[in-house]
Short mmCIF file of C-alpha atoms in Angstrom, two decimals:
data_model
loop_
_atom_site.label_atom_id
_atom_site.label_comp_id
_atom_site.label_asym_id
_atom_site.label_seq_id
_atom_site.Cartn_x
_atom_site.Cartn_y
_atom_site.Cartn_z
CA MET A 163 79.68 91.92 117.97
CA PRO A 164 78.97 91.53 114.24
CA PRO A 165 81.50 92.85 111.70
CA GLY A 166 79.49 95.99 110.92
CA ALA A 167 79.55 97.09 114.56
CA TYR A 168 83.31 96.68 114.77
CA LEU A 169 83.73 98.68 111.57
CA ALA A 170 81.42 101.50 112.70
CA ILE A 171 83.10 101.83 116.11
CA SER A 172 86.56 101.75 114.54
CA LEU A 173 85.72 104.43 111.97
CA ALA A 174 84.23 106.64 114.69
CA ALA A 175 87.40 106.19 116.76
CA LEU A 176 89.52 107.34 113.82
CA VAL A 177 87.44 110.49 113.40
CA CYS A 178 87.69 111.28 117.11
CA GLY A 179 91.43 110.65 116.98
CA TYR A 180 91.84 113.18 114.20
CA LEU A 181 89.71 115.83 115.91
CA LEU A 182 91.33 115.43 119.34
CA TYR A 183 94.81 113.95 119.10
CA GLY A 184 95.54 115.45 115.69
CA ARG A 185 94.86 118.93 117.01
CA LEU A 186 97.06 118.23 120.01
CA MET A 187 99.92 117.34 117.64
CA ALA A 188 99.32 120.57 115.74
CA ARG A 189 99.71 122.49 119.00
CA LEU A 190 103.10 120.84 119.47
CA MET A 191 104.14 121.76 115.91
CA ARG A 192 102.80 125.33 116.20
CA PRO A 193 101.96 125.98 112.54
CA ASP A 194 101.98 129.63 111.53
CA ASN A 195 100.33 130.86 108.34
CA ALA A 196 102.43 134.01 108.53
CA ARG A 197 105.45 131.87 107.68
CA PRO A 198 105.49 131.32 103.89
CA THR A 199 105.75 127.74 102.66
CA PRO A 200 108.31 126.49 100.10
CA ALA A 201 105.59 126.53 97.43
CA CYS A 202 105.47 130.31 97.85
CA THR A 203 109.17 131.10 98.29
CA MET A 204 110.78 128.53 95.96
CA ALA A 205 108.25 128.09 93.13
CA ASP A 206 109.87 126.55 90.03
CA GLY A 207 106.87 125.26 88.06
CA VAL A 208 108.11 121.65 88.28
CA ASP A 209 108.25 120.35 91.86
CA TYR A 210 107.56 123.53 93.85
CA VAL A 211 104.01 124.33 92.75
CA LYS A 212 101.44 125.92 95.06
CA MET A 213 98.15 123.99 95.00
CA PRO A 214 94.84 124.26 96.89
CA ALA A 215 94.87 122.39 100.19
CA LYS A 216 92.11 120.02 99.03
CA SER A 217 94.11 119.02 95.98
CA VAL A 218 97.25 118.50 98.07
CA PHE A 219 95.28 116.31 100.50
CA LEU A 220 93.93 114.20 97.66
CA ILE A 221 97.37 113.73 96.11
CA GLN A 222 98.92 112.92 99.49
CA LEU A 223 96.25 110.30 100.18
CA LEU A 224 96.78 108.63 96.83
CA ASN A 225 100.56 108.91 97.25
CA ILE A 226 100.60 107.01 100.54
CA ALA A 227 97.66 104.64 99.99
CA GLY A 228 99.38 102.07 97.82
CA ILE A 229 98.61 98.40 97.80
CA GLY A 230 99.49 98.30 101.50
CA PRO A 231 96.11 99.36 103.00
CA VAL A 232 94.45 96.62 100.91
CA TYR A 233 96.82 93.66 100.89
CA GLY A 234 98.19 94.26 104.38
CA PRO A 235 94.78 94.37 106.13
CA ILE A 236 93.60 91.31 104.16
CA LEU A 237 96.57 89.39 105.53
CA GLY A 238 96.02 91.03 108.91
CA ALA A 239 92.41 89.79 108.97
CA LEU A 240 93.86 86.39 109.89
CA TYR A 241 94.33 87.87 113.38
CA GLY A 242 90.64 88.75 113.77
CA PRO A 243 89.51 91.96 115.50
CA TRP A 244 93.04 92.56 116.78
CA ALA A 245 93.79 93.83 113.29
CA LEU A 246 91.17 96.57 113.71
CA VAL A 247 92.58 97.52 117.10
CA TRP A 248 96.07 97.94 115.63
CA ILE A 249 94.82 99.95 112.67
CA VAL A 250 92.95 102.40 114.93
CA LEU A 251 95.67 102.81 117.56
CA GLY A 252 98.45 102.78 115.00
CA SER A 253 96.83 105.41 112.78
CA ILE A 254 96.09 107.81 115.62
CA PHE A 255 99.11 107.47 117.90
CA ALA A 256 101.87 106.33 115.52
CA GLY A 257 101.09 106.80 111.83
CA GLY A 258 99.38 110.17 112.21
CA VAL A 259 102.22 111.53 114.36
CA HIS A 260 104.80 110.13 111.93
CA ASP A 261 103.14 111.58 108.83
CA TYR A 262 102.24 114.98 110.24
CA PHE A 263 105.62 115.82 111.70
CA SER A 264 107.64 114.37 108.81
CA GLY A 265 105.60 116.54 106.43
CA MET A 266 105.84 119.67 108.51
CA LEU A 267 109.56 119.26 109.19
CA SER A 268 110.07 119.13 105.43
CA VAL A 269 107.95 122.27 105.04
CA ARG A 270 110.18 124.05 107.56
CA ARG A 271 113.30 122.92 105.66
CA GLY A 272 112.31 124.17 102.24
CA GLY A 273 110.75 120.90 101.13
CA LEU A 274 113.99 118.94 101.42
CA SER A 275 113.84 115.17 101.20
CA LEU A 276 113.68 112.82 104.17
CA PRO A 277 117.45 112.18 104.64
CA ASP A 278 118.13 115.89 105.15
CA VAL A 279 115.26 116.21 107.62
CA VAL A 280 116.56 113.22 109.61
CA GLY A 281 120.13 114.49 109.44
CA ASP A 282 119.11 117.83 110.92
CA HIS A 283 118.09 116.13 114.15
CA LEU A 284 120.01 112.85 114.34
CA GLY A 285 123.33 113.97 112.86
CA SER A 286 125.36 113.65 109.65
CA PRO A 287 126.09 109.89 109.93
CA MET A 288 122.35 109.20 110.09
CA ARG A 289 121.83 111.57 107.14
CA ARG A 290 124.21 109.50 105.01
CA PHE A 291 122.61 106.26 106.14
CA MET A 292 119.14 107.57 105.34
CA GLN A 293 120.23 108.73 101.90
CA ALA A 294 120.92 105.11 100.97
CA PHE A 295 118.23 103.43 103.06
CA SER A 296 115.32 105.64 102.01
CA LEU A 297 116.32 105.25 98.37
CA VAL A 298 116.22 101.47 98.76
CA VAL A 299 112.75 101.67 100.31
CA VAL A 300 111.22 103.94 97.64
CA VAL A 301 112.70 101.94 94.78
CA LEU A 302 111.36 98.72 96.34
CA VAL A 303 107.96 100.41 96.67
CA GLY A 304 108.05 101.46 93.03
CA VAL A 305 108.88 97.93 91.93
CA VAL A 306 106.29 96.29 94.19
CA PHE A 307 103.68 98.76 92.97
CA VAL A 308 104.40 97.79 89.39
CA THR A 309 104.14 94.02 89.72
CA GLY A 310 101.11 94.07 92.07
CA PRO A 311 98.70 96.02 89.82
CA ALA A 312 100.13 94.30 86.72
CA ARG A 313 99.02 90.96 88.15
CA LEU A 314 95.51 92.24 88.89
CA LEU A 315 95.18 93.74 85.41
CA SER A 316 96.42 90.52 83.84
CA ASP A 317 93.79 88.55 85.78
CA MET A 318 91.06 90.89 84.49
CA THR A 319 92.20 90.75 80.87
CA THR A 320 93.93 88.40 78.44
CA ILE A 321 96.98 90.68 78.32
CA PRO A 322 100.15 89.19 79.85
CA ALA A 323 101.37 90.67 83.11
CA MET A 324 104.71 91.67 81.56
CA THR A 325 102.90 93.88 79.03
CA TRP A 326 101.17 95.66 81.89
CA VAL A 327 104.52 96.02 83.69
CA VAL A 328 105.96 97.83 80.67
CA ALA A 329 102.90 100.09 80.37
CA ILE A 330 102.93 100.99 84.06
CA PHE A 331 106.68 101.72 83.96
CA ALA A 332 106.10 104.02 80.98
CA TYR A 333 103.48 105.97 82.94
CA TYR A 334 105.75 106.12 85.98
CA PHE A 335 108.55 107.56 83.86
CA LEU A 336 106.35 110.37 82.56
CA ALA A 337 104.96 111.13 86.02
CA THR A 338 108.50 111.26 87.39
CA ILE A 339 110.01 113.78 84.97
CA LEU A 340 107.05 116.03 84.07
CA PRO A 341 105.89 118.96 86.28
CA ILE A 342 103.80 117.72 89.18
CA ASP A 343 100.70 119.65 88.10
CA MET A 344 100.87 118.36 84.50
CA VAL A 345 100.22 114.65 85.11
CA ILE A 346 99.73 113.94 88.82
CA GLY A 347 97.73 117.11 89.50
CA ARG A 348 95.36 116.39 86.60
CA ILE A 349 94.89 112.64 86.62
CA TYR A 350 94.55 112.05 90.36
CA PRO A 351 90.97 113.43 90.57
CA ILE A 352 89.95 110.73 88.08
CA PHE A 353 91.70 108.10 90.14
CA ALA A 354 90.00 109.47 93.25
CA GLY A 355 86.61 108.72 91.71
CA SER A 356 87.57 105.07 91.34
CA LEU A 357 88.85 105.04 94.91
CA LEU A 358 85.55 106.49 96.15
CA VAL A 359 83.60 103.76 94.34
CA MET A 360 85.76 101.13 95.97
CA ALA A 361 85.52 102.43 99.53
CA VAL A 362 81.92 103.61 99.68
CA GLY A 363 80.52 100.93 97.38
CA LEU A 364 82.10 98.00 99.21
CA THR A 365 81.11 99.37 102.61
CA ALA A 366 77.52 99.91 101.51
CA ALA A 367 77.36 96.45 99.93
CA LEU A 368 78.71 94.93 103.14
CA PHE A 369 75.61 96.19 104.96
CA VAL A 370 73.09 95.75 102.14
CA GLU A 371 74.09 92.12 101.53
CA GLY A 372 73.80 91.34 105.23
CA HIS A 373 77.44 90.49 105.87
CA ALA A 374 77.80 93.39 108.30
CA THR A 375 75.20 91.84 110.59
CA GLY A 376 76.49 88.28 110.20
CA ALA A 377 78.14 86.04 112.74
CA PRO A 378 80.01 87.87 115.52
CA LEU A 379 83.74 88.15 114.98
CA ALA A 380 85.71 85.82 117.22
CA TRP A 381 88.89 86.83 119.01
CA THR A 382 90.54 83.60 117.96
CA ALA A 383 94.23 82.75 117.98
CA PRO A 384 96.05 83.29 114.68
CA PRO A 385 97.53 80.39 112.69
CA ALA A 386 100.40 78.71 114.55
CA ASP A 387 102.98 79.70 111.95
CA LEU A 388 101.91 83.37 112.03
CA PRO A 389 102.49 84.68 115.60
CA MET A 390 100.68 87.93 116.25
CA TRP A 391 103.79 89.39 117.85
CA PRO A 392 105.51 90.83 115.88
CA LEU A 393 103.98 89.85 112.52
CA LEU A 394 100.75 91.83 112.88
CA PHE A 395 102.70 95.08 113.17
CA ILE A 396 104.85 94.30 110.14
CA THR A 397 101.98 92.92 108.02
CA ILE A 398 99.68 95.93 108.53
CA ALA A 399 101.98 98.86 107.83
CA CYS A 400 100.14 101.18 105.43
CA GLY A 401 96.93 101.86 107.29
CA ALA A 402 98.67 102.02 110.68
CA ILE A 403 102.23 103.36 110.28
CA SER A 404 104.51 103.24 107.26
CA GLY A 405 107.95 104.74 106.72
CA PHE A 406 107.21 105.06 103.03
CA HIS A 407 104.83 107.92 103.87
CA ALA A 408 107.74 110.03 105.11
CA THR A 409 109.40 109.72 101.71
CA GLN A 410 106.25 111.07 100.06
CA SER A 411 105.56 113.96 102.43
CA PRO A 412 108.32 116.20 100.97
CA LEU A 413 106.54 116.05 97.59
CA MET A 414 103.49 117.71 99.09
CA ALA A 415 105.58 119.90 101.40
CA ARG A 416 106.68 121.61 98.18
CA CYS A 417 103.03 122.24 97.20
CA LEU A 418 101.41 123.13 100.55
CA PRO A 419 99.71 126.57 100.40
CA ASP A 420 100.07 127.34 104.13
CA GLU A 421 101.29 125.67 107.31
CA ARG A 422 97.89 125.13 108.93
CA SER A 423 96.87 122.99 105.98
CA GLY A 424 99.48 120.49 107.15
CA LEU A 425 97.13 118.90 109.69
CA PRO A 426 94.41 117.81 107.22
CA VAL A 427 96.93 117.06 104.47
CA PHE A 428 99.40 114.91 106.43
CA TYR A 429 97.62 113.70 109.58
CA GLY A 430 94.23 113.64 107.81
CA ALA A 431 95.51 111.57 104.89
CA MET A 432 96.88 109.01 107.35
CA ILE A 433 93.49 108.77 109.07
CA ALA A 434 91.77 108.37 105.68
CA GLU A 435 94.17 105.57 104.77
CA GLY A 436 93.41 103.95 108.11
CA ALA A 437 89.73 103.97 107.14
CA LEU A 438 90.57 102.12 103.91
CA ALA A 439 92.53 99.56 105.90
CA LEU A 440 89.60 99.08 108.31
CA ILE A 441 87.24 98.41 105.40
CA TRP A 442 89.44 95.74 103.84
CA ALA A 443 90.29 94.07 107.13
CA THR A 444 86.57 93.89 107.94
CA LEU A 445 85.78 92.51 104.49
CA GLY A 446 88.39 89.81 104.98
CA MET A 447 86.82 88.79 108.28
CA ALA A 448 83.17 89.16 107.28
CA LEU A 449 83.14 87.24 103.98
CA TYR A 450 85.15 84.24 105.16
CA PRO A 451 83.76 82.05 107.93
CA ASP A 452 87.07 81.58 109.76
CA PRO A 453 90.79 82.45 109.49
CA ALA A 454 91.56 79.01 108.02
CA THR A 455 89.24 79.63 105.05
CA LEU A 456 90.72 83.08 104.48
CA GLN A 457 94.23 81.66 104.71
CA ALA A 458 93.33 79.01 102.12
CA ALA A 459 92.07 81.70 99.72
CA ILE A 460 95.27 83.70 100.20
CA ALA A 461 97.36 80.58 99.61
CA ALA A 462 95.42 79.86 96.42
CA GLY A 463 95.96 83.24 94.79
CA GLY A 464 97.37 85.74 97.24
CA PRO A 465 95.55 88.83 98.56
CA GLY A 466 94.69 89.67 94.94
CA LYS A 467 92.36 86.68 94.80
CA VAL A 468 90.58 87.92 97.93
CA VAL A 469 90.20 91.37 96.34
CA ASN A 470 88.69 89.82 93.22
CA ASP A 471 86.38 87.41 95.06
CA VAL A 472 85.12 89.99 97.58
CA SER A 473 84.53 92.68 94.95
CA MET A 474 82.63 90.38 92.60
CA GLU A 475 80.50 88.85 95.36
CA LEU A 476 79.47 92.16 96.92
CA MET A 477 79.08 94.38 93.85
CA GLY A 478 78.47 92.07 90.91
CA PRO A 479 80.42 92.04 87.63
CA VAL A 480 80.23 95.76 86.79
CA GLY A 481 80.60 97.18 90.28
CA GLY A 482 83.17 94.53 91.11
CA ILE A 483 85.36 95.55 88.18
CA LEU A 484 85.13 99.21 89.27
CA ALA A 485 86.12 98.22 92.81
CA ILE A 486 89.07 96.19 91.53
CA LEU A 487 90.13 99.16 89.40
CA GLY A 488 90.03 101.25 92.56
CA VAL A 489 92.44 98.79 94.18
CA ILE A 490 94.67 98.92 91.10
CA VAL A 491 94.71 102.73 91.23
CA LEU A 492 96.10 102.77 94.77
CA PRO A 493 99.49 101.19 94.06
CA ILE A 494 99.87 102.99 90.74
CA THR A 495 99.35 106.37 92.40
CA SER A 496 102.02 105.48 94.96
CA GLY A 497 104.48 103.89 92.58
CA ASP A 498 104.70 106.98 90.37
CA THR A 499 105.44 109.28 93.30
CA ALA A 500 107.86 106.71 94.77
CA PHE A 501 110.09 107.09 91.73
CA ARG A 502 109.54 110.85 91.77
CA SER A 503 110.62 110.91 95.40
CA ALA A 504 113.71 108.86 94.51
CA ARG A 505 114.61 111.36 91.80
CA LEU A 506 114.29 114.29 94.19
CA THR A 507 116.28 112.54 96.93
CA ILE A 508 119.14 111.82 94.52
CA ALA A 509 118.95 115.40 93.26
CA ASP A 510 119.18 116.75 96.82
CA VAL A 511 122.15 114.50 97.60
CA LEU A 512 124.05 115.44 94.44
CA GLY A 513 122.94 119.08 94.40
CA ILE A 514 121.46 118.83 90.90
CA ALA A 515 118.76 121.44 90.18
CA GLN A 516 115.68 119.86 88.64
CA LYS A 517 114.08 122.73 86.73
CA GLU A 518 115.67 121.66 83.44
CA ARG A 519 114.27 118.49 81.87
CA ARG A 520 117.67 117.14 80.81
CA ARG A 521 118.81 117.19 84.45
CA ARG A 522 115.72 115.26 85.47
CA LEU A 523 116.41 112.70 82.74
CA LEU A 524 120.00 112.39 83.93
CA ILE A 525 118.68 110.88 87.18
CA ALA A 526 115.47 109.22 85.99
CA VAL A 527 116.92 107.02 83.20
CA PRO A 528 119.37 105.00 85.37
CA LEU A 529 116.83 104.96 88.19
CA PHE A 530 114.22 103.27 86.01
CA ALA A 531 116.82 100.88 84.59
CA LEU A 532 117.41 99.69 88.16
CA GLY A 533 113.68 99.44 88.81
CA ALA A 534 113.12 97.37 85.66
CA THR A 535 115.85 94.97 86.74
CA LEU A 536 114.39 94.53 90.23
CA SER A 537 110.91 93.90 88.78
CA GLN A 538 112.18 90.52 87.58
CA VAL A 539 112.86 89.39 91.15
CA ASN A 540 110.22 87.23 92.86
CA PHE A 541 107.42 89.47 94.19
CA GLU A 542 107.11 87.66 97.54
CA VAL A 543 110.85 88.01 98.24
CA ILE A 544 110.79 91.76 97.59
CA TRP A 545 107.63 92.19 99.68
CA ARG A 546 109.14 90.44 102.73
CA TYR A 547 112.22 92.65 102.74
CA PHE A 548 110.19 95.76 102.00
CA GLY A 549 107.85 95.13 104.94
CA TRP A 550 110.68 95.12 107.47
CA ALA A 551 112.66 97.94 105.85
CA ASN A 552 109.53 100.06 105.68
CA GLN A 553 108.90 99.77 109.42
CA VAL A 554 112.56 100.43 110.25
CA LEU A 555 112.28 103.64 108.26
CA ALA A 556 109.13 104.61 110.19
CA THR A 557 110.94 103.96 113.47
CA LEU A 558 113.85 106.21 112.53
CA VAL A 559 111.47 108.99 111.53
CA LEU A 560 109.67 108.75 114.89
CA TRP A 561 112.99 109.10 116.74
CA THR A 562 113.71 112.11 114.52
CA VAL A 563 110.40 113.69 115.51
CA ALA A 564 111.14 113.02 119.18
CA ALA A 565 114.52 114.76 118.80
CA PHE A 566 112.83 117.74 117.13
CA LEU A 567 110.37 118.06 120.00
CA VAL A 568 113.17 117.94 122.56
CA ARG A 569 115.14 120.57 120.68
CA GLY A 570 112.09 122.84 120.75
CA GLY A 571 111.56 122.34 124.49
CA ARG A 572 108.33 120.38 123.96
CA VAL A 573 107.10 117.08 125.35
CA HIS A 574 108.56 114.22 123.31
CA TRP A 575 106.50 111.23 124.50
CA PRO A 576 103.94 111.37 121.64
CA ALA A 577 106.85 110.43 119.33
CA SER A 578 109.32 108.60 121.59
CA LEU A 579 106.80 106.06 122.94
CA PRO A 580 105.63 104.82 119.50
CA ALA A 581 109.29 104.96 118.39
CA CYS A 582 110.21 102.68 121.28
CA PHE A 583 107.38 100.27 120.44
CA MET A 584 108.29 100.13 116.75
CA THR A 585 111.95 99.56 117.68
CA ALA A 586 110.85 96.46 119.57
CA VAL A 587 108.72 95.33 116.62
CA CYS A 588 111.49 95.68 114.04
CA ALA A 589 114.20 94.18 116.21
CA THR A 590 112.05 91.20 117.20
CA TYR A 591 111.02 90.56 113.62
CA ILE A 592 114.51 90.56 112.12
CA CYS A 593 115.80 88.33 114.95
CA HIS A 594 112.97 85.81 114.48
CA ALA A 595 112.31 85.88 110.73
CA ARG A 596 113.89 83.41 108.33
CA ILE A 597 115.15 86.37 106.27
CA GLY A 598 116.93 87.50 109.44
CA LEU A 599 118.60 85.58 112.29
CA ASN A 600 115.91 82.87 112.52
CA LEU A 601 116.07 82.74 116.33
CA PRO A 602 113.28 81.34 118.56
CA LEU A 603 110.43 83.81 119.15
CA ASN A 604 110.92 84.09 122.91
CA VAL A 605 114.63 84.87 122.48
CA SER A 606 113.83 87.33 119.69
CA SER A 607 111.23 89.09 121.84
CA TRP A 608 113.67 89.58 124.70
CA MET A 609 116.24 90.95 122.27
CA GLY A 610 113.64 93.20 120.64
CA TRP A 611 112.38 94.73 123.85
CA GLY A 612 115.92 94.96 125.19
CA GLY A 613 116.91 96.93 122.11
CA ALA A 614 113.90 99.19 122.51
CA VAL A 615 114.67 99.93 126.17
CA LEU A 616 118.31 100.59 125.27
CA ALA A 617 117.29 102.99 122.47
CA LEU A 618 114.96 104.86 124.83
CA ALA A 619 117.65 105.05 127.52
CA VAL A 620 120.18 106.49 125.06
CA PHE A 621 117.59 108.99 123.83
CA LEU A 622 116.68 110.12 127.38
CA SER A 623 120.35 110.40 128.27
CA ARG A 624 120.96 112.72 125.35
CA CYS A 625 117.87 114.70 126.32
CA ARG A 626 119.33 115.26 129.79
CA ARG A 627 122.67 116.36 128.31
CA LYS A 628 120.94 118.92 126.09
CA ALA A 629 118.88 120.13 129.04
#
């Protein structure tokens, strides 16, 4: 089939997944609008601010849709149509479940941050581990989402990348300490316009320019040094399943107007991000004749070069610049909330109320000093460690959701099966990768799946004890 057919079928599958499987997940969660949300019972005018559901959805989408659903799918396009399959299945059966329940569990716990939600269901030792681990992930996200857009902006202008890094950090600092409806609530609609231009404009241009009806996509083998298992499932994280999303959900859990809005806000935002990932994966496959050509373009200038080349070719100079700005907006609107999430997590751990500005500054100043230091580390090194840590975080959240479902006497397989799969992915990757144990792939795979089966067996054993 030509690229356009794959894209259309994949987008339709995402919509069906939301309408059918998303509603099934809501039945497991049992949202009740008679139960007031934290935005209603704990309003403080800073972090707990009741907003319309549409606004909360928009902010959640921009929070989670960083550079991941662009760069990740471009790299994932090296695997051909398999990338689209993973995005669709991952978004519906893993990412959507992960995002919806992590958001709703935070709503039920007064908007508390991820470590407290995990600790409720997996115990105090896991709470303490998650306090450190989730902080590492969100700070890495904040740093990655500074250097990535700074590079793109530097390529578009004559301004050095470091100048853009300073400017982006300054914006992040303001967005972190000011009330959520003062900066984020006002500026995100503008950013959403740029995002809309990028998604709709590039998709339309793909068909108008004839690329959508071009040569059929081939189910070819990936490059020899990039085995599909497990790299595909680490490379395409945002757009399929990403642990970073669970760190952002508590931000919107503190703004949700009612519980039934949780489905479109959390599960729906994941499906929308999956659509963005599908578009960029398809663009990567449609505008390059084969994986080798795409890999050469990535080697020459990274995924950012592909973004620039694709945008300019499909939409011309003016439209291309707008599309590139849309890509730049995505990481910036995740980086700011990453640091905000880090501030709130630290505040929850230390028990520091955040209504007073001086208390927010007490946490934000050293936090940004750490972020500025990490921004000097090589981007590729940070990205490799972030990719694995991000998926480990997602795996732990899925096991948390499974434990919640068991505690409520509900079927746990919608969470425990993807948790088992992601356990195998993460274990195999760290055993095989050069940043890990650097073992042969076949040995790593056996260890990965063995670890997944062991994790599932321990989980089922505890389920039987509770029963």
